[in-house]
Amino acid sequence: MTETLPLILATILTAATPLMIAALGEHVVERAGVINLGVEGMMIVGAASGFAVAVLADSSPLGLLAGLLAGLGLAVAFGLAVVVFATNQVATGLALTILGLGLAGLVGQGFVGQPRAAMAPLAIPLLAEIPVVGPALFTGDPVFFLSLGLVALVAFVLSRTRLGLLLRAAGENQDSAHALGLPVMRLRFAAILFGGAMAGLAGAYLSLIYTRFWSPGMSAGRGWIALALVVFAGGKVWRLVFGAYLFGGITVAQLHAQAGAIGLPSQLLSALPYVMTIAALLALSLGGRKGQGAAGSLGQPFVPER
Amino acid sequence: MAPRVELVGITRRFGALTANAGVDLTLESGVIHALLGENGAGKSTLVKILYGLLQPDAGEIRIDGRPVRFDSPRAARAAGIGMVFQHFSLFEDFTALENIAVSIPGAVADRRLRARVAAKAAEFGLAIDLDRPVHSLSAGERQRIEILRALMLDPRVLVLDEPTSVLTPAETELLFRTIEAVARAGAAVLFISHKLEEVRRLCSAATILRAGRVVARVDPRATPAKALASLMVGTGIADLRAAPAHALGAPVLVVEGLSVAPEGAHGIALERLDLAVRAGEIVAIAGVAGNGQSEFYAALSGEAGAVRAGRIAIAGLDVTRAGINARRRAGAAFVPEARLGQATLPQASLAENVALSWHATEDLGQPLLDRGRLGAIAQAVIGAFDVRPAAPAAPAAALSGGNLQKYIVGREIAREPALIVIDQPSWGVDARAATHIRQTLIDLAGRGAAILVITQDLDEALDLADRIAVMRGGRLSVPIPARGASRETIGMMMTGAPAAEAVPA
């Protein structure tokens, strides 16, 4: 058991990291008052583009960068639609997801089933030597460590800096923000770009580090779980981290349960993370915190009177 | 020396409506200038243009004699124009300090800013707890934040849009002292209000708008309120006629020990309310907005509110747990505050909107609506209440506030209710329509209906009611007779003096 435990812990972290990165991006987007239901689409395009570039250039870091840029590209389209032309955010986001699924199939066409070697892990000196916990928490892929850095950065920027204050102001009350002379549209566009880049990076992480192969539809609803995580977090970054690892844990636990043949149909176990998503949202809602934590102007198109 | 602000020939159209037609306005530094006019006279449009929120179709803005163009509020703020909005432009989930930080270029809510804000607050005598989130603050505290936020920029021009509408009389006094200090410090102040007595006390110049045009420039201190009012409205308005003497009947609405749980995180709990309204009587609920009046209305109409204790009876029938339709069948009619979306469906025609309340007590056709009947009812209401346009097919949203309110009140009165509960009968309604509605209510009481009016407008309560109760913090005072009650008495009740002490001996 002492040999498998670090392995299980490491798998949980790998399963949780893409959720956390995508949710972190969407968290920033929603703080700015925009709801992006296209996260799933951005993730899958990131996964396909990242994998394709990694194979062609034979470089996983380049692949990760390509995934990030692919997400950014879709974010530009999404931002143009919902910010500049003030389209309905829900409809546009859904369209983006459908578009993304198709686009990813096209990009990844020639790469289905090709294997990809793991990236060399980073080990933090000394800390990685700690038994059990050390190999799991302090040895890992570079993106895992990057994700932790990003969490700290986002938490700091949102709560402590001028940029974060303005971003939250634009999300909390777009009319007041406009009346105070804040550039609401530019703030939202910037947040959407960040969210897209994170979703793309999370997608590339899926295909290059988590599964290490590309297959169509491989994001398997993780973009939606990331969206649910943002609701679960209720505006608090630490809850988002907690939620991501919880869901990572459930994902891995159900894999092990399937392998251990505990007599439940595998489909039921596979559904567990999604059932848990609904359960978590239900629990939050029943807890009387309905609508709390969400930005005040969330989802409203902003069209200044002229 | 050139005046601080000159607006010259400002014209702004919205489609067919001309909101401002060649408006000239001059503000001098150190002078508190009133902008007077009815709802819809173009006051808000004009200040939005001055503040860069709207662009004029024609005309020029000059600051200290130099022509400027404000294509956004940012440009106006950079030129030293500060604005205090009627509906506060605060961020509910932010602390007071964060709300102020947002508006100051380059600032974050840190210790350095706190020191600057605290110094400014002390300079103008504004008491504010900077660390509380705004949603937990009273209207007066919110307004102090708005004002402090504007003052942090050391404005050369300060615009206040209807700043006293949500304040208690004591808070209003405090506000006036702050405004006077701002003017003494050299800023030009533009004070928008339709409370004439306040304007006459505070302002030394006034510009009066009617239908988008300047109709007069006067010294309000030397002009009687009555004269100001007729300048705003055009022709004199008929005084209200009292109903013929009539005996009061049995109580129609009885509320006993009513306690209602708060709605949502920021809601107000109602605590042990007692009230009886008799047939032929008008009772008014006065009080500063946000003290539980909306919750009380919702509990009376049965739209919302979890009743924890107590009972509500209409015409002797216990309706504590009943829905709004059962209450209508018991003889009640309800006019909510929100005219569009609650009292009417905005895009549905006036005729279709009849069904909204009538369906509870009338057979309007099964299974298809009897459109002819709806049209006839709408036509009758339109005729009786002088609603314009006089078209049953017009969508509710196409009517002005005053006409729509006349239509809604008319629709309910046409049901011949034994009780009518009306929330803010003349909010955002022009003076002529307001008078019409008030007269209608007085006449209805004269015919023996019980009437409960919830209003923020103290003058309305004094004009209309036989008895007035004050709502404060979710509690209701003992009603006092309106005859002989003064604004001061009720103002004291709003700030918490018990009714017994507030009634003059």
Coordinates of C-alpha atoms in Angstrom, one line a residue, chain A residues 159-162 165-166 168-170 172-173 176-183 186 292-294 305-306, chain B residues 12 48 51 53-54 71 73-74 77 85 89-94 98 101-102 104 106-108 149 265:
Chain A
S159 CA -8.1 40.8 -4.0
R160 CA -5.1 43.2 -3.8
T161 CA -4.5 45.0 -7.0
R162 CA -6.2 47.9 -8.9
L165 CA -10.7 45.8 -8.1
L166 CA -11.8 47.2 -11.5
R168 CA -14.7 42.9 -9.9
A169 CA -16.4 46.3 -10.2
A170 CA -17.2 45.7 -13.8
E172 CA -20.5 43.5 -9.7
N173 CA -22.4 46.4 -11.3
S176 CA -22.1 51.9 -11.9
A177 CA -18.7 50.9 -13.2
H178 CA -19.5 52.7 -16.5
A179 CA -20.8 55.7 -14.6
L180 CA -17.5 55.9 -12.7
G181 CA -15.7 55.9 -16.0
L182 CA -14.3 52.4 -15.9
P183 CA -13.6 50.7 -19.3
R186 CA -12.0 46.3 -22.2
Q292 CA -24.7 34.4 -3.4
G293 CA -21.1 34.9 -4.5
A294 CA -22.0 35.4 -8.1
E305 CA -26.5 54.4 -23.5
R306 CA -25.1 57.0 -25.9
Chain B
R12 CA -31.2 65.8 -27.1
K48 CA -26.3 62.8 -17.9
Y51 CA -21.6 64.0 -16.8
L53 CA -23.2 59.6 -20.0
L54 CA -25.2 60.9 -22.9
D71 CA -17.6 61.4 -24.6
P73 CA -18.0 59.9 -17.7
R74 CA -14.2 59.5 -17.4
R77 CA -14.7 63.4 -14.1
F85 CA -26.8 59.5 -8.4
S89 CA -24.1 53.6 -8.2
L90 CA -22.5 51.5 -5.5
F91 CA -21.1 48.0 -5.6
E92 CA -23.2 46.0 -3.1
D93 CA -20.6 43.3 -2.3
F94 CA -17.7 45.8 -1.9
E98 CA -13.4 49.5 -2.0
A101 CA -11.1 53.1 -4.2
V102 CA -12.7 52.1 -7.5
I104 CA -9.9 57.1 -7.7
G106 CA -4.6 54.3 -9.5
A107 CA -6.0 53.6 -6.0
V108 CA -6.4 50.3 -4.2
R149 CA -16.6 59.3 -3.3
A265 CA -29.9 37.5 2.8

